[in-house]
């Protein structure tokens, strides 16, 4: 079991695992070893894995000059481990493995053994009591980035990402503060909070993009170059699982061999009116036919005066079959629950905050974001606006409600229209909870949800827009990173307030299919296809063009086209591949010739064959989509700064 402590002496013990025996590279398996503790420790020179025998006390930082601490400089000193004998005082020596020296590690014997492999080939084997090696690996997740090997499910490969990213930041010289200080701060924060750190750093790039702050190179070129270098770290790609539990491969146009029929016209309808809303409720206030109501909403949205009521149903604040009296009682209880959670963080003292870094970091990020969220909107404009304070309070309360997720940049974008409509903290909070339950995977630290959506979108384009798909592959853009902002905050930055409220309520109906938002992405790309292809846009230009579409996308036409794409897919019935069927929520075909084998994983990126992320040319229709584990994390903050 891991014990977390903080000892501000000459070092900081970040995590301690007891009852661990360490065997060095030059010791025999039958040799008797001392039991000790395997720790994650932070020194001024960086973090490391440190094993100490139980009789060794505090280790000072100046010991890294001791030749016995061979792992600090393993290239120039002879390796000596605990099993090589005691020191001059009869004590077994401790061992350190710097994170920067760690190449990989492997779990053996059902969690009883953990093998550490350094970059110079040195190997150490840790023996755990109670078979809890996996517990130590889980502790490592908070401090270093690693991916599971494709070839060995028990091996983990450490990602060497910091140096290339720091070099990129330094070369761009666009950080707006002392570069060396900021880079050091970035390196330190990246290991502690990799997700939040990359978001914050790339939001700086977004500020430059939007406000055109001076840099040495053109803004788009600088950002695109940084993305390309940061997102193409040479690491084995990871498998992305779709919602159905299956895994999919990227298939070239010739392998699909599907020609869609002409796209049918899909005219939009009228909004849900107050008369219609009344007709669908009985005397006690129950909604008698939720499916019919959702169908109307999908066709034309909701009359603005009704949104305050209907959104609560769409966001699962109110059950559709609840009576008016039941909803009054539910609202009373939910209001009390909200203010109870709010009191938890409001009553936290400054002294408590100093010992609660996770809470403190989230609070700081929320303070920064709420002061720049939709400040041009009348509801949030002006100095000392009480609605900005309410936005802050709701987000802070959500941190207490879901501390595992906490707060990530972009969430304030999702809450802002809800609070504006509800004009009530408790109501806005519980509607926001319902919204986050739908999109929370967008903000998970492992980014699996975002990776899956990017893969799914590319798979859709292979059938709906094969020419565009091929063009993107040839121009290093088939990773679909330029759509990242669309998916992360569900088009919040692409439409004005009136349109985004209508779009969201349409998407909340879950009609006409699962993942309709991906068909909307495909529809927008279909509209822009000729511009991208005829102008021979590469990665930089595509990224710039897609971001410049903000507030210039026609919503009704886009919705009609997206629905038309859905009907095109449905019309080919049994010829629709299983991966596409899973994306739009259809059952897989039992007699499909697809294969779910993991033996030949494929990558979703470029097709020129030169990149380590190149698309493989062979495989079956239901293989694996692969995206490097680092790629999406550095894209998340792109262009998320507030206008």
Coordinates of C-alpha atoms in Angstrom, one line a residue:
X1 CA 0.0 0.0 0.0
X2 CA 1.3 3.5 -0.9
X3 CA 1.9 6.0 1.9
X4 CA 2.1 9.6 0.7
X5 CA 4.2 12.0 2.9
X6 CA 5.9 15.3 2.6
X7 CA 9.2 15.8 4.4
X8 CA 10.7 19.2 3.5
X9 CA 14.3 18.5 4.7
X10 CA 16.8 17.9 1.9
X11 CA 14.4 16.0 -0.2
X12 CA 10.7 15.3 -0.5
X13 CA 9.3 11.7 -0.3
X14 CA 6.4 11.8 -2.6
X15 CA 5.4 8.1 -2.2
X16 CA 6.6 5.2 -0.1
X17 CA 6.1 1.5 -0.6
X18 CA 7.3 -0.7 2.2
X19 CA 8.5 -4.3 2.3
X20 CA 10.4 -4.3 -1.0
X21 CA 13.6 -6.2 -1.7
X22 CA 15.9 -4.8 -4.5
X23 CA 18.3 -7.0 -6.5
X24 CA 20.9 -5.2 -8.6
X25 CA 22.3 -6.1 -12.0
X26 CA 25.4 -7.9 -10.8
X27 CA 23.8 -10.1 -8.0
X28 CA 22.8 -13.7 -8.1
X29 CA 19.1 -14.6 -7.8
X30 CA 19.8 -16.9 -4.9
X31 CA 21.6 -14.2 -2.9
X32 CA 19.9 -13.0 0.3
X33 CA 18.8 -9.4 0.1
X34 CA 17.7 -6.8 2.7
X35 CA 14.1 -5.6 2.9
X36 CA 13.5 -1.9 2.5
X37 CA 11.3 0.8 1.1
X38 CA 10.9 1.7 -2.6
X39 CA 10.2 5.5 -2.8
X40 CA 9.4 8.2 -5.3
X41 CA 11.6 11.1 -4.2
X42 CA 12.1 14.6 -5.4
X43 CA 15.5 16.3 -5.1
X44 CA 16.6 19.7 -6.5
X45 CA 18.1 17.9 -9.5
X46 CA 14.9 16.0 -10.3
X47 CA 12.6 13.1 -9.3
X48 CA 13.8 9.6 -8.9
X49 CA 13.0 6.1 -7.7
X50 CA 14.9 5.4 -4.5
X51 CA 15.3 2.1 -2.6
X52 CA 16.5 2.2 1.0
X53 CA 17.1 -0.7 3.3
X54 CA 15.1 -0.4 6.5
X55 CA 18.2 0.5 8.6
X56 CA 19.1 3.5 6.4
X57 CA 17.6 6.8 7.6
X58 CA 17.3 10.2 5.8
X59 CA 19.5 10.6 2.7
X60 CA 20.8 14.1 2.1
X61 CA 21.2 15.6 -1.3
X62 CA 24.9 15.8 -1.1
X63 CA 25.1 12.1 -1.4
X64 CA 24.8 12.3 -5.1
X65 CA 28.5 13.1 -5.1
X66 CA 29.2 9.8 -3.3
X67 CA 30.6 7.3 -5.8
X68 CA 28.5 4.6 -4.1
X69 CA 25.4 6.4 -5.5
X70 CA 26.2 5.0 -8.9
X71 CA 22.8 5.6 -10.5
X72 CA 23.2 9.4 -10.4
X73 CA 26.0 9.1 -13.0
X74 CA 25.9 5.5 -14.2
X75 CA 28.1 6.1 -17.2
X76 CA 31.2 7.2 -15.2
X77 CA 30.9 5.2 -12.0
X78 CA 30.8 1.5 -11.3
X79 CA 27.3 0.4 -10.4
X80 CA 27.0 -0.8 -6.8
X81 CA 23.7 -2.0 -5.4
X82 CA 22.4 -3.1 -2.1
X83 CA 23.3 -6.7 -2.8
X84 CA 26.9 -6.0 -3.5
X85 CA 27.7 -5.8 0.2
X86 CA 27.6 -3.3 3.0
X87 CA 29.5 0.0 3.3
X88 CA 32.4 0.6 5.6
X89 CA 29.9 0.9 8.5
X90 CA 28.2 -2.4 7.8
X91 CA 25.1 -0.8 6.3
X92 CA 23.5 -1.9 3.0
X93 CA 23.7 0.9 0.5
X94 CA 20.6 2.7 -0.9
X95 CA 20.0 3.0 -4.7
X96 CA 18.5 5.8 -6.8
X97 CA 17.2 5.6 -10.4
X98 CA 16.6 9.0 -11.9
X99 CA 13.4 9.3 -14.0
X100 CA 15.6 10.7 -16.8
X101 CA 17.6 7.4 -16.8
X102 CA 14.6 5.1 -16.7
X103 CA 13.9 3.5 -20.1
X104 CA 11.2 0.9 -19.2
X105 CA 9.8 -1.4 -16.5
X106 CA 8.0 -4.7 -16.5
X107 CA 5.7 -6.5 -14.0
X108 CA 6.4 -10.2 -13.5
X109 CA 4.9 -13.1 -11.5
X110 CA 1.4 -11.6 -10.9
X111 CA 2.7 -8.4 -9.4
X112 CA 5.4 -9.9 -7.2
X113 CA 8.3 -8.5 -9.2
X114 CA 9.0 -5.2 -10.9
X115 CA 12.0 -4.9 -13.2
X116 CA 13.5 -1.5 -13.9
X117 CA 15.6 -1.0 -17.1
X118 CA 17.8 2.0 -17.5
X119 CA 18.8 3.6 -20.7
X120 CA 22.4 2.3 -20.4
X121 CA 21.1 -1.2 -20.0
X122 CA 21.4 -1.5 -16.2
X123 CA 18.6 -3.6 -14.7
X124 CA 17.2 -3.7 -11.2
X125 CA 14.6 -6.1 -9.9
X126 CA 12.3 -5.2 -7.0
X127 CA 10.5 -8.0 -5.1
X128 CA 7.2 -6.9 -3.5
X129 CA 5.4 -8.4 -0.6
X130 CA 1.7 -9.1 -1.0
X131 CA 2.1 -8.9 -4.8
X132 CA 1.6 -5.2 -5.0
X133 CA 4.0 -4.2 -7.8
X134 CA 1.0 -2.8 -9.7
X135 CA 0.3 -0.5 -6.8
X136 CA 3.8 1.1 -7.3
X137 CA 3.1 1.4 -11.0
X138 CA -0.1 3.2 -10.3
X139 CA 1.9 5.6 -8.1
X140 CA 4.3 6.2 -11.0
X141 CA 1.4 7.4 -13.1
X142 CA 1.3 10.7 -11.3
X143 CA 4.9 11.5 -11.9
X144 CA 6.0 10.1 -15.3
X145 CA 4.4 9.3 -18.6
X146 CA 4.5 5.8 -20.0
X147 CA 2.7 3.5 -22.4
X148 CA 2.1 -0.2 -22.5
X149 CA 4.2 -2.1 -25.0
X150 CA 2.4 -3.5 -28.0
X151 CA 4.5 -6.6 -27.9
X152 CA 4.4 -7.3 -24.1
X153 CA 1.3 -6.5 -22.1
X154 CA 3.4 -6.5 -18.9
X155 CA 6.0 -4.0 -20.1
X156 CA 5.7 -0.2 -19.9
X157 CA 7.9 2.2 -22.0
X158 CA 8.8 5.5 -20.5
X159 CA 8.1 8.5 -22.8
X160 CA 11.0 10.9 -23.2
X161 CA 9.0 14.0 -24.0
X162 CA 10.3 16.9 -21.8
X163 CA 13.5 17.7 -23.6
X164 CA 12.0 18.1 -27.1
X165 CA 9.1 20.2 -25.8
X166 CA 11.3 22.5 -23.8
X167 CA 13.6 22.9 -26.8
X168 CA 10.6 23.9 -28.9
X169 CA 9.5 26.5 -26.4
X170 CA 13.0 28.0 -26.1
X171 CA 13.4 28.2 -29.9
X172 CA 10.0 29.9 -30.4
X173 CA 10.8 32.5 -27.8
X174 CA 7.0 33.3 -27.4
X175 CA 6.4 32.7 -23.8
X176 CA 6.0 36.3 -22.8
X177 CA 8.2 35.9 -19.7
X178 CA 11.7 34.9 -18.8
X179 CA 12.2 31.9 -21.1
X180 CA 14.6 30.0 -18.9
X181 CA 12.5 30.5 -15.8
X182 CA 9.3 29.5 -17.6
X183 CA 10.9 26.4 -19.2
X184 CA 12.2 25.2 -15.8
X185 CA 8.8 25.8 -14.3
X186 CA 7.3 23.8 -17.2
X187 CA 9.6 20.9 -16.7
X188 CA 8.9 20.8 -13.0
X189 CA 5.1 21.1 -13.5
X190 CA 4.9 18.6 -16.4
X191 CA 5.8 15.6 -14.3
X192 CA 3.5 16.6 -11.4
X193 CA 0.5 17.8 -13.5
X194 CA 1.2 16.9 -17.1
X195 CA -2.4 17.5 -18.3
X196 CA -2.9 20.9 -16.7
X197 CA 0.6 22.0 -17.6
X198 CA 0.3 21.3 -21.3
X199 CA -3.1 23.1 -21.3
X200 CA -1.7 26.2 -19.7
X201 CA 1.3 26.3 -21.9
X202 CA -0.6 25.9 -25.1
X203 CA -3.2 28.4 -24.0
X204 CA -0.2 30.9 -24.2
X205 CA 0.2 29.8 -27.9
X206 CA -3.5 30.4 -28.4
X207 CA -3.2 34.0 -26.9
X208 CA -0.5 34.6 -29.4
X209 CA -2.6 33.2 -32.2
X210 CA -5.6 35.3 -31.4
X211 CA -4.0 38.6 -30.4
X212 CA -1.1 38.3 -32.9
X213 CA 1.6 39.1 -30.4
X214 CA 5.0 39.6 -32.1
X215 CA 7.2 36.6 -32.6
X216 CA 10.3 35.9 -34.6
X217 CA 8.3 33.8 -37.1
X218 CA 4.8 33.9 -38.6
X219 CA 2.4 32.8 -35.9
X220 CA 0.7 29.9 -37.8
X221 CA 4.1 28.6 -38.9
X222 CA 5.5 28.7 -35.3
X223 CA 2.5 27.0 -33.7
X224 CA 2.2 24.4 -36.4
X225 CA 5.9 23.6 -36.2
X226 CA 5.7 23.3 -32.4
X227 CA 2.8 21.0 -32.7
X228 CA 4.4 18.8 -35.2
X229 CA 7.6 18.5 -33.2
X230 CA 5.8 18.0 -29.9
X231 CA 3.2 15.6 -31.3
X232 CA 5.6 13.3 -33.1
X233 CA 7.7 12.0 -30.3
X234 CA 9.0 8.6 -31.2
X235 CA 7.0 6.3 -29.0
X236 CA 5.0 3.2 -29.7
X237 CA 1.4 4.1 -30.3
X238 CA -1.4 3.0 -28.0
X239 CA -4.6 1.2 -28.8
X240 CA -7.8 3.2 -28.8
X241 CA -10.9 1.4 -27.9
X242 CA -14.3 2.6 -29.2
X243 CA -17.4 2.7 -27.1
X244 CA -18.5 -0.7 -28.2
X245 CA -15.4 -2.3 -26.7
X246 CA -14.1 -3.1 -30.2
X247 CA -10.9 -1.8 -31.8
X248 CA -10.7 -0.5 -35.3
X249 CA -8.1 0.1 -38.0
X250 CA -7.9 2.8 -40.6
X251 CA -8.8 1.4 -44.0
X252 CA -7.7 2.9 -47.2
X253 CA -10.4 3.8 -49.8
X254 CA -9.6 0.8 -52.0
X255 CA -10.2 -1.5 -49.1
X256 CA -13.6 -0.1 -48.3
X257 CA -14.9 -0.1 -51.8
X258 CA -18.2 1.6 -50.8
X259 CA -20.0 4.2 -52.8
X260 CA -22.6 6.2 -50.9
X261 CA -25.9 7.1 -52.7
X262 CA -26.8 10.7 -53.2
X263 CA -27.3 12.7 -50.1
X264 CA -31.0 13.3 -49.4
X265 CA -32.3 16.8 -48.5
X266 CA -33.1 17.1 -44.8
X267 CA -35.0 20.4 -44.2
X268 CA -35.1 21.7 -40.6
X269 CA -38.3 22.1 -38.7
X270 CA -39.8 24.6 -36.2
X271 CA -38.9 25.0 -32.6
X272 CA -40.8 23.3 -29.7
X273 CA -43.5 25.7 -28.8
X274 CA -45.2 26.3 -25.4
X275 CA -48.5 24.9 -26.8
X276 CA -46.7 21.7 -27.9
X277 CA -45.0 21.4 -24.5
X278 CA -48.3 21.7 -22.7
X279 CA -49.9 19.1 -24.9
X280 CA -47.2 16.6 -24.0
X281 CA -47.8 16.9 -20.2
X282 CA -50.6 15.4 -18.2
X283 CA -52.5 17.0 -15.3
X284 CA -49.8 16.2 -12.8
X285 CA -47.0 17.5 -15.0
X286 CA -45.5 14.3 -16.3
X287 CA -44.1 14.4 -19.9
X288 CA -46.3 11.8 -21.6
X289 CA -44.2 11.2 -24.7
X290 CA -40.5 12.2 -24.2
X291 CA -39.5 10.6 -27.6
X292 CA -41.9 12.8 -29.5
X293 CA -40.7 15.9 -27.6
X294 CA -37.1 15.0 -28.4
X295 CA -38.0 14.5 -32.1
X296 CA -39.4 18.0 -32.3
X297 CA -36.3 19.4 -30.5
X298 CA -34.0 17.6 -32.9
X299 CA -35.8 19.1 -35.9
X300 CA -35.9 22.7 -34.7
X301 CA -34.7 23.2 -31.2
X302 CA -36.6 24.9 -28.4
X303 CA -38.4 28.2 -28.1
X304 CA -36.1 30.3 -26.0
X305 CA -38.8 30.9 -23.3
X306 CA -39.1 27.2 -22.7
X307 CA -35.4 26.4 -22.4
X308 CA -35.3 27.1 -18.7
X309 CA -37.7 24.2 -18.2
X310 CA -36.8 21.7 -20.9
X311 CA -33.1 21.8 -20.5
X312 CA -33.5 20.4 -17.0
X313 CA -35.1 17.3 -18.6
X314 CA -32.6 17.0 -21.4
X315 CA -29.7 17.2 -18.9
X316 CA -31.2 14.6 -16.5
X317 CA -31.8 17.1 -13.7
X318 CA -35.5 16.2 -13.8
X319 CA -36.8 12.8 -14.7
X320 CA -39.2 12.8 -17.7
X321 CA -41.8 10.9 -15.8
X322 CA -41.7 13.1 -12.7
X323 CA -44.7 15.1 -11.5
X324 CA -44.6 18.8 -10.9
X325 CA -44.7 18.2 -7.1
X326 CA -41.9 15.7 -7.3
X327 CA -39.8 18.1 -9.2
X328 CA -40.4 20.8 -6.6
X329 CA -39.2 18.5 -3.9
X330 CA -36.2 17.3 -6.0
X331 CA -35.2 20.9 -6.6
X332 CA -35.4 21.7 -2.9
X333 CA -33.1 18.7 -2.0
X334 CA -30.7 19.5 -4.8
X335 CA -30.4 23.1 -3.8
X336 CA -29.6 22.0 -0.2
X337 CA -27.0 19.6 -1.5
X338 CA -25.4 22.2 -3.7
X339 CA -25.0 24.7 -0.9
X340 CA -23.6 22.0 1.4
X341 CA -20.9 21.3 -1.1
X342 CA -20.3 25.0 -1.7
X343 CA -19.8 25.4 2.1
X344 CA -17.1 22.8 2.0
X345 CA -14.7 24.8 -0.1
X346 CA -15.9 28.2 1.2
X347 CA -14.9 27.1 4.8
X348 CA -11.5 25.9 3.8
X349 CA -8.8 28.0 5.5
X350 CA -5.7 29.4 3.8
X351 CA -3.6 27.1 6.1
X352 CA -5.5 24.1 4.8
X353 CA -5.0 25.2 1.2
X354 CA -1.2 25.2 1.7
X355 CA -1.4 21.5 2.3
X356 CA -3.8 20.7 -0.5
X357 CA -2.0 21.3 -3.7
X358 CA -4.6 19.6 -6.0
X359 CA -7.3 21.9 -4.7
X360 CA -5.0 24.9 -4.8
X361 CA -4.1 24.3 -8.4
X362 CA -7.7 23.9 -9.5
X363 CA -8.7 27.0 -7.7
X364 CA -6.0 29.0 -9.4
X365 CA -7.0 27.8 -12.8
X366 CA -10.7 28.5 -12.3
X367 CA -9.8 32.1 -11.1
X368 CA -7.9 32.6 -14.2
X369 CA -10.5 31.2 -16.6
X370 CA -13.7 32.8 -15.2
X371 CA -12.2 36.2 -15.6
X372 CA -11.9 35.7 -19.4
X373 CA -14.9 33.6 -20.2
X374 CA -17.5 35.2 -22.4
X375 CA -16.7 38.7 -21.0
X376 CA -18.1 40.3 -24.1
X377 CA -21.5 38.8 -23.5
X378 CA -23.9 41.2 -21.6
X379 CA -24.5 38.7 -18.8
X380 CA -20.8 38.6 -17.9
X381 CA -19.5 42.0 -19.1
X382 CA -18.2 44.8 -16.9
X383 CA -16.1 45.0 -13.7
X384 CA -17.1 43.3 -10.5
X385 CA -19.9 41.4 -12.4
X386 CA -21.7 39.2 -9.8
X387 CA -22.4 36.6 -12.6
X388 CA -18.7 36.1 -13.0
X389 CA -18.5 35.3 -9.3
X390 CA -21.4 32.9 -9.7
X391 CA -19.5 31.2 -12.5
X392 CA -16.5 30.8 -10.2
X393 CA -18.7 29.4 -7.4
X394 CA -20.3 26.8 -9.5
X395 CA -17.0 25.6 -10.9
X396 CA -15.4 25.5 -7.5
X397 CA -18.4 23.5 -6.2
X398 CA -18.0 21.1 -9.0
X399 CA -14.5 20.5 -7.9
X400 CA -15.8 19.3 -4.6
X401 CA -18.5 17.2 -6.3
X402 CA -16.1 15.5 -8.6
X403 CA -12.6 15.9 -7.3
X404 CA -11.2 13.1 -9.4
X405 CA -11.9 15.1 -12.5
X406 CA -11.8 18.5 -10.9
X407 CA -11.5 21.4 -13.3
X408 CA -9.8 21.5 -16.7
X409 CA -9.6 24.4 -19.0
X410 CA -12.7 24.4 -21.3
X411 CA -15.2 23.5 -18.6
X412 CA -16.0 27.2 -18.0
X413 CA -17.0 27.4 -21.7
X414 CA -19.6 24.6 -21.2
X415 CA -21.0 26.2 -18.0
X416 CA -21.3 29.8 -19.2
X417 CA -24.4 29.5 -21.4
X418 CA -26.1 27.2 -18.8
X419 CA -25.7 29.7 -16.0
X420 CA -26.8 32.6 -18.3
X421 CA -30.0 30.7 -19.0
X422 CA -30.8 29.4 -15.5
X423 CA -29.6 32.5 -13.6
X424 CA -29.5 30.3 -10.6
X425 CA -26.4 28.7 -9.1
X426 CA -28.1 25.4 -7.9
X427 CA -30.0 24.9 -11.2
X428 CA -27.0 25.8 -13.3
X429 CA -24.8 23.4 -11.2
X430 CA -27.0 20.4 -11.6
X431 CA -27.6 21.0 -15.3
X432 CA -23.8 21.4 -15.7
X433 CA -23.4 18.0 -13.9
X434 CA -25.7 16.4 -16.4
X435 CA -23.8 18.0 -19.3
X436 CA -20.4 16.9 -17.9
X437 CA -21.8 13.3 -17.5
X438 CA -22.2 13.4 -21.3
X439 CA -18.8 14.8 -22.2
X440 CA -16.6 14.1 -19.1
X441 CA -14.4 11.7 -21.1
X442 CA -13.2 14.8 -23.1
X443 CA -11.4 15.9 -20.0
X444 CA -9.9 12.7 -18.7
X445 CA -6.2 12.8 -18.1
X446 CA -5.5 9.7 -20.3
X447 CA -7.3 11.4 -23.2
X448 CA -8.8 8.1 -24.3
X449 CA -12.2 9.7 -25.0
X450 CA -10.7 12.4 -27.3
X451 CA -8.4 9.9 -29.0
X452 CA -11.4 7.6 -29.8
X453 CA -13.4 10.5 -31.2
X454 CA -10.5 11.6 -33.5
X455 CA -10.2 8.1 -34.7
X456 CA -13.9 7.7 -35.2
X457 CA -14.1 11.0 -37.2
X458 CA -11.3 9.8 -39.5
X459 CA -13.0 6.5 -40.0
X460 CA -16.2 8.3 -41.0
X461 CA -14.3 10.5 -43.5
X462 CA -12.9 7.4 -45.1
X463 CA -16.4 6.5 -46.2
X464 CA -18.2 9.8 -46.4
X465 CA -15.4 11.9 -47.9
X466 CA -12.7 9.5 -49.3
X467 CA -11.1 12.2 -51.5
X468 CA -10.7 14.5 -48.5
X469 CA -9.5 11.7 -46.3
X470 CA -6.8 10.8 -48.9
X471 CA -5.8 14.4 -49.2
X472 CA -5.4 14.8 -45.4
X473 CA -3.3 11.7 -45.3
X474 CA -1.0 13.1 -48.0
X475 CA -0.7 16.4 -46.2
X476 CA 0.1 15.1 -42.7
X477 CA -3.3 16.0 -41.3
X478 CA -5.1 12.7 -41.0
X479 CA -4.6 12.8 -37.3
X480 CA -7.5 15.2 -37.3
X481 CA -5.9 17.4 -34.6
X482 CA -7.4 20.5 -36.3
X483 CA -10.9 19.3 -35.1
X484 CA -9.8 19.0 -31.5
X485 CA -11.4 22.2 -30.2
X486 CA -14.7 21.3 -31.9
X487 CA -14.8 18.1 -29.9
X488 CA -13.3 19.2 -26.6
X489 CA -15.9 22.0 -25.9
X490 CA -18.6 20.7 -28.3
X491 CA -18.4 23.6 -30.9
X492 CA -18.7 26.3 -28.2
X493 CA -16.1 28.5 -29.9
X494 CA -17.5 28.0 -33.4
X495 CA -21.0 29.4 -33.0
X496 CA -22.5 32.5 -31.3
X497 CA -24.6 32.1 -28.1
X498 CA -27.9 31.8 -29.9
X499 CA -26.7 29.0 -32.2
X500 CA -24.7 27.1 -29.6
X501 CA -27.7 26.8 -27.3
X502 CA -29.8 25.4 -30.2
X503 CA -27.0 23.1 -31.3
X504 CA -26.5 21.7 -27.8
X505 CA -30.2 21.0 -27.1
X506 CA -30.3 19.2 -30.5
X507 CA -27.3 17.1 -29.5
X508 CA -28.7 16.3 -26.1
X509 CA -31.7 14.5 -27.7
X510 CA -29.2 11.8 -28.9
X511 CA -31.0 11.8 -32.3
X512 CA -30.9 10.7 -35.0
X513 CA -28.0 8.5 -33.8
X514 CA -25.2 8.1 -31.3
X515 CA -22.2 10.5 -32.0
X516 CA -24.2 12.8 -34.2
X517 CA -21.6 15.5 -33.3
X518 CA -19.1 13.6 -35.3
X519 CA -21.4 13.8 -38.4
X520 CA -21.6 17.5 -37.8
X521 CA -17.8 17.6 -38.0
X522 CA -17.9 15.6 -41.2
X523 CA -20.5 18.0 -42.6
X524 CA -18.3 21.1 -41.8
X525 CA -15.3 19.4 -43.4
X526 CA -17.4 18.5 -46.5
X527 CA -18.3 22.2 -46.8
X528 CA -14.7 23.3 -46.6
X529 CA -13.3 20.4 -48.7
X530 CA -12.8 22.3 -51.9
X531 CA -11.1 25.2 -50.2
X532 CA -8.6 22.9 -48.4
X533 CA -7.9 20.8 -51.5
X534 CA -7.9 23.4 -54.3
X535 CA -5.6 25.7 -52.3
X536 CA -3.2 22.8 -51.6
X537 CA -3.3 23.5 -47.9
X538 CA -0.8 21.6 -45.7
X539 CA -1.0 21.1 -41.9
X540 CA -0.3 24.7 -41.0
X541 CA -2.8 26.1 -43.4
X542 CA -5.5 23.6 -42.5
X543 CA -5.1 24.4 -38.9
X544 CA -5.3 28.1 -39.5
X545 CA -8.3 27.8 -41.8
X546 CA -10.3 25.6 -39.5
X547 CA -9.7 27.9 -36.5
X548 CA -10.7 30.9 -38.6
X549 CA -14.1 29.3 -39.3
X550 CA -15.1 30.4 -35.8
X551 CA -18.5 32.3 -35.9
X552 CA -18.7 31.8 -39.7
X553 CA -20.4 28.4 -39.8
X554 CA -24.0 28.3 -40.9
X555 CA -25.8 26.1 -38.4
X556 CA -29.1 25.1 -40.2
X557 CA -27.2 24.1 -43.3
X558 CA -24.6 22.2 -41.3
X559 CA -27.3 20.3 -39.4
X560 CA -29.2 19.4 -42.6
X561 CA -26.0 18.1 -44.2
X562 CA -25.1 16.1 -41.1
X563 CA -28.5 14.4 -41.1
X564 CA -28.1 13.7 -44.8
X565 CA -24.8 12.0 -44.1
X566 CA -26.6 9.8 -41.5
X567 CA -29.2 8.8 -44.0
X568 CA -26.5 8.0 -46.6
X569 CA -24.8 5.7 -44.1
X570 CA -28.1 4.0 -43.1
X571 CA -29.1 3.4 -46.7
X572 CA -26.2 1.0 -47.4
X573 CA -27.4 -1.3 -44.6
X574 CA -25.4 -4.5 -44.5
X575 CA -22.6 -3.0 -46.5
X576 CA -21.7 -0.6 -43.7
X577 CA -18.5 -1.8 -41.9
X578 CA -18.8 -2.8 -38.3
X579 CA -16.6 0.1 -37.1
X580 CA -18.9 2.6 -38.7
X581 CA -21.9 0.8 -37.3
X582 CA -20.5 1.0 -33.8
X583 CA -19.8 4.8 -34.2
X584 CA -23.5 5.5 -35.0
X585 CA -24.9 3.1 -32.5
X586 CA -25.9 0.1 -34.7
X587 CA -25.4 -3.5 -33.7
X588 CA -22.4 -5.2 -35.4
X589 CA -23.0 -7.7 -38.2
X590 CA -22.5 -11.2 -36.9
X591 CA -21.4 -12.6 -40.2
X592 CA -18.8 -9.8 -40.7
X593 CA -15.5 -11.0 -41.9
X594 CA -13.8 -8.4 -39.7
X595 CA -11.0 -9.3 -37.3
X596 CA -10.3 -7.9 -33.9
X597 CA -6.8 -9.2 -33.7
X598 CA -4.2 -7.0 -32.0
X599 CA -1.4 -8.7 -33.9
X600 CA -1.1 -6.0 -36.6
X601 CA -2.0 -2.6 -35.1
X602 CA -2.2 0.3 -37.5
X603 CA -1.5 4.0 -37.1
X604 CA -3.7 7.0 -37.8
X605 CA -1.5 9.7 -39.2
X606 CA 0.4 10.3 -42.4
X607 CA 0.5 8.2 -45.5
X608 CA 3.8 9.3 -47.0
X609 CA 5.6 6.4 -45.3
X610 CA 8.3 8.6 -43.8
X611 CA 6.8 9.3 -40.4
X612 CA 6.9 6.9 -37.5
X613 CA 3.2 7.4 -37.3
X614 CA 2.6 6.3 -40.9
X615 CA -0.6 4.5 -41.8
X616 CA -0.1 0.8 -42.5
X617 CA -1.3 -0.4 -45.8
X618 CA -2.6 -3.8 -44.8
X619 CA -5.2 -5.1 -42.3
X620 CA -8.8 -6.0 -42.0
X621 CA -11.8 -3.8 -41.6
X622 CA -12.0 -3.9 -37.8
X623 CA -8.4 -3.6 -36.7
X624 CA -6.8 -1.0 -34.5
X625 CA -6.5 2.8 -34.7
X626 CA -3.3 4.0 -33.1
X627 CA -2.4 7.4 -31.9
X628 CA 0.8 8.2 -29.9
X629 CA 0.0 8.7 -26.3
X630 CA 1.6 12.2 -26.2
X631 CA 0.0 13.6 -29.2
X632 CA -3.4 14.6 -28.0
X633 CA -2.2 15.9 -24.6
X634 CA -0.2 18.7 -26.2
X635 CA -3.0 19.6 -28.6
X636 CA -5.7 20.1 -25.9
X637 CA -4.8 23.6 -25.0
X638 CA -4.5 24.8 -28.6
X639 CA -6.5 28.0 -29.2
X640 CA -8.5 27.7 -26.0
X641 CA -7.7 31.2 -24.8
X642 CA -10.6 33.5 -24.3
X643 CA -11.6 36.2 -26.8

